[in-house]
């Protein structure tokens, strides 16, 4: 039941907290490893630390760095430590943001405004990005009036470099690559893309939202991870999410730039506001002190050793899951995923039906298309759920095989409809209606 009227009287504190606990009852059970997305769990100690750190600064505001030297120092350290981790030099600068999307919005806006300054002849700016790049980039294109030009994938699910080269033209203001991309967990050929960017003198953003706090540690423990960060000449900006494999509380990411001169185009300033001189580095006004403190706390708590240890353990769980999955007839892993995020496809099985059946068994599944696949993001939460999952997966496959007609509705029908539309406006309308309905009263 949703309450629609503003509460006339207050409720006792303990009662409110009880109600909050009760509200969680229907939520996805991430703690027992029954979800494959959304919550990046590093273990109870880390969860406890980040919660306490957040609490300490939950009232403080990072808007004005002068008022809270504590937050200013923490943010400076988080940004510098991340730059150090990602091969930044003495000139590398950045800011904390509320998440990957804000980091990406900032990087795209910075590229646009940089182009306005140094290439004023461009009137219709374009951004060249792999189709697998996070929708935050196309969102940025929509918000900031930039044309998104998509690079198709090779059979390995990586951006096709030769096509990327051809798509660059006199209007291109930014080239994008992912390390790795979310859908298949596969890294784009960062060095090759960076080479093209250098050749054409255009900025190149590497989106390491997912990999920024995982790939460096996999490298440390001897995994064959190619260079993907500021060590690669031509990389001008990067995004890395602290609230993913950095294990910080939600609301923490870093956007980095090779040079401050370039970052200048990120800032917004206004000097004639009656409220005083106004300067803001990122999209947000008020910024939660808790998110900054939580990120600072976990980086210090774990250190490189702690992250290496977690990366190794997470990779082991991932391999255990992958081996069990590919042992199931009809399933295969798409491309060559380097870390703990990957997708499973099938030529024979109806994966949407299998996912529906798994959901009825208490798993939260992430469906993808183009091609149909199921998405997996592995964390410490899955340490004890892999075997149960494979059990249920086998049962789900048998159920679907026995009664395929029972699964014709559900996500099979939905993805079938989206896939059969000649133009996507119908799907867009349908998805807008869905968003509206999520916050409507009835
Ligand atoms: C999660 C993610 C983003 C967006 O980050 P949010 O924090 O969800 O806004 C961008 N790029 C990649 C590769 C991601 O995995």
Coordinates of C-alpha atoms and ligand atoms in Angstrom, one line a residue:
X1 CA 0.0 0.0 0.0
X2 CA 1.3 3.4 -0.9
X3 CA 0.5 6.4 1.3
X4 CA -0.5 9.3 -0.8
X5 CA -1.2 12.0 1.8
X6 CA 1.4 14.0 3.6
X7 CA 1.5 12.6 7.1
X8 CA -0.5 14.9 9.5
X9 CA 1.4 13.8 12.6
X10 CA 4.9 12.5 13.2
X11 CA 5.7 8.9 14.0
X12 CA 8.0 7.7 16.8
X13 CA 11.6 7.1 15.7
X14 CA 11.6 3.4 16.5
X15 CA 8.4 2.8 14.7
X16 CA 9.8 4.6 11.6
X17 CA 12.9 2.4 11.7
X18 CA 10.8 -0.7 12.1
X19 CA 8.8 0.4 9.1
X20 CA 11.9 0.8 7.1
X21 CA 13.1 -2.7 8.0
X22 CA 9.7 -4.0 7.0
X23 CA 9.8 -2.2 3.6
X24 CA 13.0 -4.2 2.7
X25 CA 11.1 -7.5 2.9
X26 CA 10.4 -7.6 -0.8
X27 CA 13.8 -6.3 -2.0
X28 CA 16.2 -8.4 -4.1
X29 CA 18.2 -10.6 -1.8
X30 CA 21.7 -9.4 -2.8
X31 CA 23.3 -10.4 0.6
X32 CA 22.8 -14.1 -0.2
X33 CA 24.2 -13.7 -3.7
X34 CA 20.8 -14.0 -5.4
X35 CA 21.3 -11.0 -7.6
X36 CA 23.9 -10.5 -10.3
X37 CA 24.0 -6.7 -10.4
X38 CA 23.4 -3.5 -8.5
X39 CA 25.2 -4.2 -5.2
X40 CA 29.0 -4.7 -5.1
X41 CA 29.6 -6.5 -1.9
X42 CA 33.1 -6.7 -0.4
X43 CA 32.2 -8.5 2.8
X44 CA 30.6 -7.5 6.1
X45 CA 33.7 -5.7 7.5
X46 CA 33.7 -3.3 4.6
X47 CA 30.0 -2.8 4.6
X48 CA 30.2 -1.9 8.3
X49 CA 33.1 0.5 7.8
X50 CA 31.5 2.3 4.9
X51 CA 28.2 2.6 6.9
X52 CA 29.9 4.1 9.9
X53 CA 32.0 6.5 7.8
X54 CA 28.9 7.6 5.9
X55 CA 27.1 8.2 9.2
X56 CA 29.8 10.4 10.6
X57 CA 29.5 12.8 7.7
X58 CA 25.9 12.3 6.7
X59 CA 25.0 15.9 7.5
X60 CA 28.0 17.6 6.0
X61 CA 27.9 19.2 2.5
X62 CA 30.7 19.0 0.0
X63 CA 29.4 22.0 -1.9
X64 CA 31.7 24.5 -0.4
X65 CA 35.2 23.1 0.1
X66 CA 36.1 26.0 2.3
X67 CA 33.6 25.2 5.0
X68 CA 34.6 21.6 5.5
X69 CA 38.4 21.1 5.2
X70 CA 37.8 17.5 6.3
X71 CA 35.8 16.7 3.1
X72 CA 38.1 18.8 1.0
X73 CA 41.1 16.8 2.2
X74 CA 39.3 13.5 1.8
X75 CA 38.1 14.3 -1.7
X76 CA 41.6 15.5 -2.8
X77 CA 43.1 12.3 -1.4
X78 CA 40.5 10.0 -3.1
X79 CA 41.0 11.7 -6.4
X80 CA 44.8 11.7 -6.1
X81 CA 45.0 8.1 -5.0
X82 CA 42.7 7.1 -7.9
X83 CA 44.8 9.0 -10.3
X84 CA 47.9 7.2 -9.0
X85 CA 46.2 3.8 -9.3
X86 CA 45.2 4.6 -12.9
X87 CA 48.7 5.7 -14.1
X88 CA 48.1 9.4 -13.8
X89 CA 51.1 11.8 -13.8
X90 CA 51.8 14.8 -11.7
X91 CA 49.4 16.9 -13.9
X92 CA 46.5 14.5 -13.6
X93 CA 43.5 16.1 -11.9
X94 CA 39.9 15.2 -11.2
X95 CA 36.8 15.4 -9.1
X96 CA 34.5 13.2 -7.2
X97 CA 31.0 12.8 -8.5
X98 CA 27.8 11.0 -7.5
X99 CA 28.4 8.1 -9.8
X100 CA 29.5 6.8 -13.2
X101 CA 26.8 8.7 -15.0
X102 CA 27.8 12.0 -13.6
X103 CA 31.5 11.3 -14.3
X104 CA 30.6 10.5 -17.9
X105 CA 28.3 13.5 -18.3
X106 CA 31.1 15.7 -17.1
X107 CA 33.7 14.1 -19.4
X108 CA 31.4 14.6 -22.4
X109 CA 30.5 18.2 -21.5
X110 CA 34.2 18.9 -21.0
X111 CA 35.0 17.6 -24.4
X112 CA 32.2 19.6 -26.0
X113 CA 33.3 22.9 -24.3
X114 CA 36.9 22.2 -25.1
X115 CA 36.0 21.8 -28.7
X116 CA 34.0 25.1 -28.6
X117 CA 37.1 26.8 -27.4
X118 CA 39.7 25.3 -29.6
X119 CA 37.7 24.3 -32.7
X120 CA 34.9 26.9 -33.0
X121 CA 34.3 25.9 -36.6
X122 CA 32.5 22.8 -35.3
X123 CA 28.7 23.5 -35.2
X124 CA 27.4 19.9 -34.9
X125 CA 29.7 18.1 -32.6
X126 CA 29.9 14.3 -32.8
X127 CA 31.1 11.6 -30.3
X128 CA 32.3 8.2 -31.6
X129 CA 31.5 5.4 -29.2
X130 CA 31.2 1.6 -29.2
X131 CA 27.6 0.4 -29.2
X132 CA 28.4 -1.3 -25.9
X133 CA 29.5 2.0 -24.2
X134 CA 27.2 2.8 -21.2
X135 CA 24.0 4.6 -22.0
X136 CA 25.3 7.5 -19.8
X137 CA 27.2 8.5 -23.0
X138 CA 24.2 8.6 -25.2
X139 CA 22.4 10.4 -22.4
X140 CA 25.1 13.0 -22.3
X141 CA 24.8 13.3 -26.1
X142 CA 21.0 13.8 -25.7
X143 CA 21.5 16.3 -22.9
X144 CA 24.3 18.3 -24.4
X145 CA 23.2 18.2 -28.0
X146 CA 26.0 16.0 -29.4
X147 CA 25.5 13.4 -32.2
X148 CA 26.3 9.9 -31.0
X149 CA 28.0 7.9 -33.7
X150 CA 28.1 4.2 -32.9
X151 CA 31.0 1.8 -33.5
X152 CA 29.9 -1.8 -34.1
X153 CA 31.6 -4.7 -32.4
X154 CA 33.9 -7.4 -33.8
X155 CA 33.0 -11.1 -33.2
X156 CA 34.9 -10.8 -29.9
X157 CA 32.5 -8.1 -28.7
X158 CA 35.1 -5.4 -28.8
X159 CA 34.8 -2.1 -30.7
X160 CA 35.8 -2.5 -34.3
X161 CA 38.9 -0.3 -34.6
X162 CA 38.9 0.0 -38.4
X163 CA 35.3 1.2 -38.4
X164 CA 36.0 3.6 -35.5
X165 CA 38.7 5.1 -37.6
X166 CA 36.3 5.6 -40.6
X167 CA 33.6 7.2 -38.4
X168 CA 35.8 10.0 -37.2
X169 CA 35.3 13.2 -39.1
X170 CA 35.9 17.0 -38.9
X171 CA 33.0 17.2 -36.3
X172 CA 34.3 14.6 -33.9
X173 CA 34.9 16.0 -30.5
X174 CA 35.4 12.8 -28.5
X175 CA 36.3 9.1 -28.9
X176 CA 35.2 6.6 -26.2
X177 CA 36.3 3.1 -25.1
X178 CA 35.3 1.0 -22.2
X179 CA 37.5 -1.0 -19.8
X180 CA 35.5 -3.1 -19.7
X181 CA 32.0 -2.4 -21.2
X182 CA 29.1 -3.5 -19.0
X183 CA 27.1 -5.8 -21.3
X184 CA 29.8 -8.4 -21.9
X185 CA 32.6 -7.4 -19.5
X186 CA 34.9 -7.3 -22.5
X187 CA 37.6 -4.5 -22.8
X188 CA 37.7 -2.4 -26.0
X189 CA 41.1 -2.2 -27.7
X190 CA 42.1 0.8 -25.7
X191 CA 45.7 1.2 -27.1
X192 CA 44.5 1.1 -30.7
X193 CA 41.6 3.5 -30.1
X194 CA 44.0 5.9 -28.3
X195 CA 46.3 5.7 -31.3
X196 CA 43.5 6.9 -33.5
X197 CA 42.6 9.7 -31.1
X198 CA 46.3 10.8 -31.1
X199 CA 46.4 10.7 -34.9
X200 CA 43.3 12.9 -35.2
X201 CA 44.1 15.1 -32.2
X202 CA 40.8 14.4 -30.5
X203 CA 40.2 13.7 -26.8
X204 CA 39.8 10.0 -25.8
X205 CA 37.8 9.0 -22.8
X206 CA 38.3 5.5 -21.2
X207 CA 35.3 4.5 -19.2
X208 CA 36.7 2.4 -16.3
X209 CA 33.6 2.8 -14.1
X210 CA 33.4 -0.9 -13.8
X211 CA 37.1 -1.9 -14.2
X212 CA 38.9 1.1 -12.5
X213 CA 39.0 -0.6 -9.1
X214 CA 39.4 -4.2 -10.4
X215 CA 41.7 -4.3 -13.4
X216 CA 44.8 -2.7 -11.7
X217 CA 44.6 -5.3 -8.9
X218 CA 44.1 -8.2 -11.3
X219 CA 47.3 -6.9 -13.0
X220 CA 49.0 -6.9 -9.6
X221 CA 48.2 -10.6 -9.1
X222 CA 49.6 -11.5 -12.5
X223 CA 46.5 -11.6 -14.7
X224 CA 47.1 -10.6 -18.4
X225 CA 45.3 -7.3 -18.4
X226 CA 46.4 -4.9 -21.2
X227 CA 47.1 -1.3 -20.4
X228 CA 43.9 0.7 -20.3
X229 CA 44.6 3.9 -18.3
X230 CA 46.7 7.0 -18.4
X231 CA 49.8 4.9 -19.1
X232 CA 48.4 4.7 -22.6
X233 CA 49.4 7.8 -24.6
X234 CA 46.3 9.5 -26.0
X235 CA 44.0 8.8 -23.1
X236 CA 42.7 12.2 -22.0
X237 CA 40.0 11.4 -19.4
X238 CA 38.7 8.5 -17.4
X239 CA 35.9 7.6 -15.2
X240 CA 36.1 5.0 -12.3
X241 CA 33.3 4.2 -9.8
X242 CA 34.2 3.9 -6.2
X243 CA 30.7 2.6 -5.5
X244 CA 31.3 -0.5 -7.7
X245 CA 34.4 -2.5 -7.1
X246 CA 35.8 0.3 -4.9
X247 CA 33.2 -1.0 -2.4
X248 CA 32.3 2.5 -1.2
X249 CA 28.7 3.5 -0.3
X250 CA 26.5 4.6 -3.2
X251 CA 27.1 8.0 -4.6
X252 CA 30.8 7.9 -5.3
X253 CA 32.8 8.0 -8.5
X254 CA 35.8 9.8 -9.9
X255 CA 36.3 11.6 -13.2
X256 CA 40.0 12.2 -14.1
X257 CA 41.7 14.4 -16.7
X258 CA 45.3 14.1 -17.9
X259 CA 45.7 17.9 -17.6
X260 CA 44.1 20.7 -15.7
X261 CA 43.9 22.9 -18.7
X262 CA 41.5 20.5 -20.3
X263 CA 39.5 20.0 -17.1
X264 CA 38.9 23.8 -16.9
X265 CA 36.1 23.2 -19.4
X266 CA 34.3 21.1 -16.9
X267 CA 33.7 23.9 -14.4
X268 CA 30.7 26.2 -14.1
X269 CA 31.1 29.7 -12.7
X270 CA 28.9 32.7 -12.3
X271 CA 29.9 36.0 -10.8
X272 CA 26.7 38.1 -11.0
X273 CA 24.3 36.0 -8.9
X274 CA 22.8 37.9 -6.0
X275 CA 23.6 35.0 -3.8
X276 CA 27.3 35.6 -4.3
X277 CA 30.2 34.3 -6.4
X278 CA 29.2 30.8 -7.5
X279 CA 31.6 28.2 -8.7
X280 CA 30.8 24.5 -9.1
X281 CA 33.1 21.8 -10.4
X282 CA 30.4 19.1 -11.4
X283 CA 26.7 18.8 -12.0
X284 CA 25.6 18.6 -8.4
X285 CA 25.1 21.5 -6.0
X286 CA 24.9 20.0 -2.6
X287 CA 27.1 17.0 -2.3
X288 CA 26.8 14.3 0.4
X289 CA 29.7 14.3 2.8
X290 CA 28.9 10.7 3.6
X291 CA 29.7 9.4 0.1
X292 CA 33.1 11.2 0.2
X293 CA 34.0 9.9 3.7
X294 CA 32.9 6.4 2.9
X295 CA 35.1 6.2 -0.2
X296 CA 38.0 7.7 1.7
X297 CA 37.5 5.2 4.5
X298 CA 37.4 2.1 2.3
X299 CA 40.5 3.1 0.2
X300 CA 42.5 3.5 3.4
X301 CA 41.1 0.4 5.0
X302 CA 41.9 -1.9 2.2
X303 CA 44.9 -0.4 0.6
X304 CA 46.5 -2.1 -2.4
X305 CA 47.0 -5.3 -0.5
X306 CA 43.4 -5.5 0.5
X307 CA 42.1 -4.9 -3.0
X308 CA 44.5 -7.4 -4.4
X309 CA 43.3 -10.0 -2.0
X310 CA 39.6 -9.2 -2.8
X311 CA 40.3 -9.2 -6.6
X312 CA 41.9 -12.6 -6.4
X313 CA 39.1 -14.1 -4.4
X314 CA 36.4 -12.5 -6.7
X315 CA 38.2 -13.9 -9.7
X316 CA 38.2 -17.3 -8.2
X317 CA 34.5 -17.2 -7.6
X318 CA 34.0 -15.9 -11.1
X319 CA 36.0 -18.8 -12.6
X320 CA 34.1 -21.3 -10.6
X321 CA 30.8 -19.9 -11.9
X322 CA 32.0 -19.7 -15.5
X323 CA 33.3 -23.3 -15.5
X324 CA 30.0 -24.5 -14.1
X325 CA 28.0 -22.5 -16.7
X326 CA 29.9 -23.6 -19.7
X327 CA 29.6 -27.2 -18.6
X328 CA 25.8 -26.8 -19.1
X329 CA 25.0 -28.0 -22.7
X330 CA 24.0 -25.1 -24.9
X331 CA 25.6 -22.2 -22.9
X332 CA 28.6 -20.2 -23.8
X333 CA 30.4 -17.1 -22.6
X334 CA 30.4 -14.1 -25.0
X335 CA 33.8 -12.9 -26.0
X336 CA 36.8 -12.9 -23.6
X337 CA 35.8 -11.1 -20.4
X338 CA 38.9 -10.1 -18.4
X339 CA 37.3 -9.7 -15.0
X340 CA 34.3 -10.6 -12.9
X341 CA 31.6 -9.4 -15.2
X342 CA 30.4 -11.4 -18.2
X343 CA 27.5 -12.5 -20.3
X344 CA 26.2 -16.0 -21.2
X345 CA 24.6 -16.7 -24.5
X346 CA 22.9 -19.6 -26.2
X347 CA 21.9 -20.7 -29.7
X348 CA 19.6 -23.4 -28.5
X349 CA 18.0 -22.3 -25.2
X350 CA 15.4 -19.6 -24.7
X351 CA 17.4 -17.7 -22.1
X352 CA 14.5 -15.3 -21.3
X353 CA 12.3 -18.2 -20.3
X354 CA 15.1 -19.7 -18.3
X355 CA 15.5 -16.3 -16.5
X356 CA 11.8 -16.1 -15.8
X357 CA 11.9 -19.6 -14.3
X358 CA 15.0 -18.7 -12.2
X359 CA 13.2 -15.6 -10.9
X360 CA 10.3 -17.7 -9.7
X361 CA 13.0 -19.6 -7.7
X362 CA 14.2 -16.5 -6.0
X363 CA 17.0 -15.3 -8.2
X364 CA 17.1 -11.8 -9.7
X365 CA 18.3 -12.1 -13.3
X366 CA 19.6 -9.5 -15.8
X367 CA 18.5 -10.1 -19.4
X368 CA 20.3 -8.6 -22.3
X369 CA 19.7 -8.6 -26.1
X370 CA 21.5 -8.2 -29.4
X371 CA 22.2 -11.1 -28.9
X372 CA 20.1 -12.6 -26.2
X373 CA 22.2 -13.2 -23.1
X374 CA 22.2 -13.3 -19.3
X375 CA 24.5 -10.9 -17.4
X376 CA 26.6 -11.8 -14.4
X377 CA 28.5 -9.5 -12.1
X378 CA 30.3 -11.4 -9.4
X379 CA 31.3 -10.2 -5.9
X380 CA 32.0 -11.7 -2.5
X381 CA 28.2 -12.1 -2.1
X382 CA 28.4 -15.1 -4.5
X383 CA 31.0 -17.1 -2.5
X384 CA 28.3 -19.4 -1.2
X385 CA 25.6 -19.1 -3.9
X386 CA 27.3 -20.5 -7.1
X387 CA 26.4 -24.1 -6.4
X388 CA 22.8 -23.4 -5.6
X389 CA 22.5 -21.2 -8.7
X390 CA 23.9 -23.9 -11.0
X391 CA 21.5 -26.4 -9.4
X392 CA 18.5 -24.1 -10.0
X393 CA 19.7 -23.2 -13.5
X394 CA 19.7 -26.9 -14.5
X395 CA 16.2 -27.3 -13.1
X396 CA 15.1 -24.1 -14.8
X397 CA 16.4 -25.4 -18.2
X398 CA 14.5 -28.7 -17.7
X399 CA 11.3 -26.9 -16.8
X400 CA 11.5 -24.7 -19.8
X401 CA 12.2 -27.7 -22.1
X402 CA 9.3 -29.6 -20.7
X403 CA 6.7 -26.8 -21.1
X404 CA 8.1 -24.1 -23.5
X405 CA 4.6 -22.7 -24.1
X406 CA 4.3 -21.7 -20.4
X407 CA 7.1 -19.2 -20.9
X408 CA 5.8 -17.6 -24.1
X409 CA 4.7 -14.5 -22.2
X410 CA 6.9 -12.7 -19.8
X411 CA 10.3 -11.4 -20.9
X412 CA 10.3 -13.6 -24.0
X413 CA 7.3 -11.7 -25.3
X414 CA 8.8 -8.4 -24.3
X415 CA 12.1 -8.9 -25.9
X416 CA 10.4 -10.5 -28.9
X417 CA 8.3 -7.4 -29.3
X418 CA 11.2 -5.0 -29.0
X419 CA 13.2 -7.0 -31.5
X420 CA 10.4 -7.2 -34.1
X421 CA 9.8 -3.5 -34.3
X422 CA 11.0 -1.9 -37.5
X423 CA 11.6 1.3 -35.6
X424 CA 12.0 1.7 -31.8
X425 CA 9.5 4.4 -31.2
X426 CA 6.9 1.9 -29.9
X427 CA 9.4 0.5 -27.5
X428 CA 10.4 3.9 -26.4
X429 CA 6.8 4.8 -25.6
X430 CA 6.4 1.6 -23.7
X431 CA 9.5 2.3 -21.6
X432 CA 8.5 5.9 -20.9
X433 CA 5.1 4.6 -19.7
X434 CA 6.9 2.2 -17.5
X435 CA 9.0 5.0 -15.9
X436 CA 5.9 7.0 -15.2
X437 CA 4.1 4.1 -13.7
X438 CA 7.0 3.4 -11.3
X439 CA 6.4 6.6 -9.3
X440 CA 2.6 6.9 -9.8
X441 CA 0.4 6.3 -6.8
X442 CA -1.8 3.5 -8.0
Ligands
LIG1 C1 27.9 1.4 -13.9 C2 28.5 1.9 -15.2 C3 28.4 3.2 -15.6 C4 27.4 4.2 -14.9 O1 27.6 4.3 -13.6 P1 26.5 4.7 -12.5 O2 27.2 4.8 -11.2 O3 25.5 3.6 -12.5 O4 25.9 6.0 -12.9 C5 29.1 3.6 -16.7 N1 29.9 2.8 -17.3 C6 30.1 1.5 -17.0 C7 31.0 0.6 -17.7 C8 29.4 1.0 -15.9 O5 29.6 -0.3 -15.5

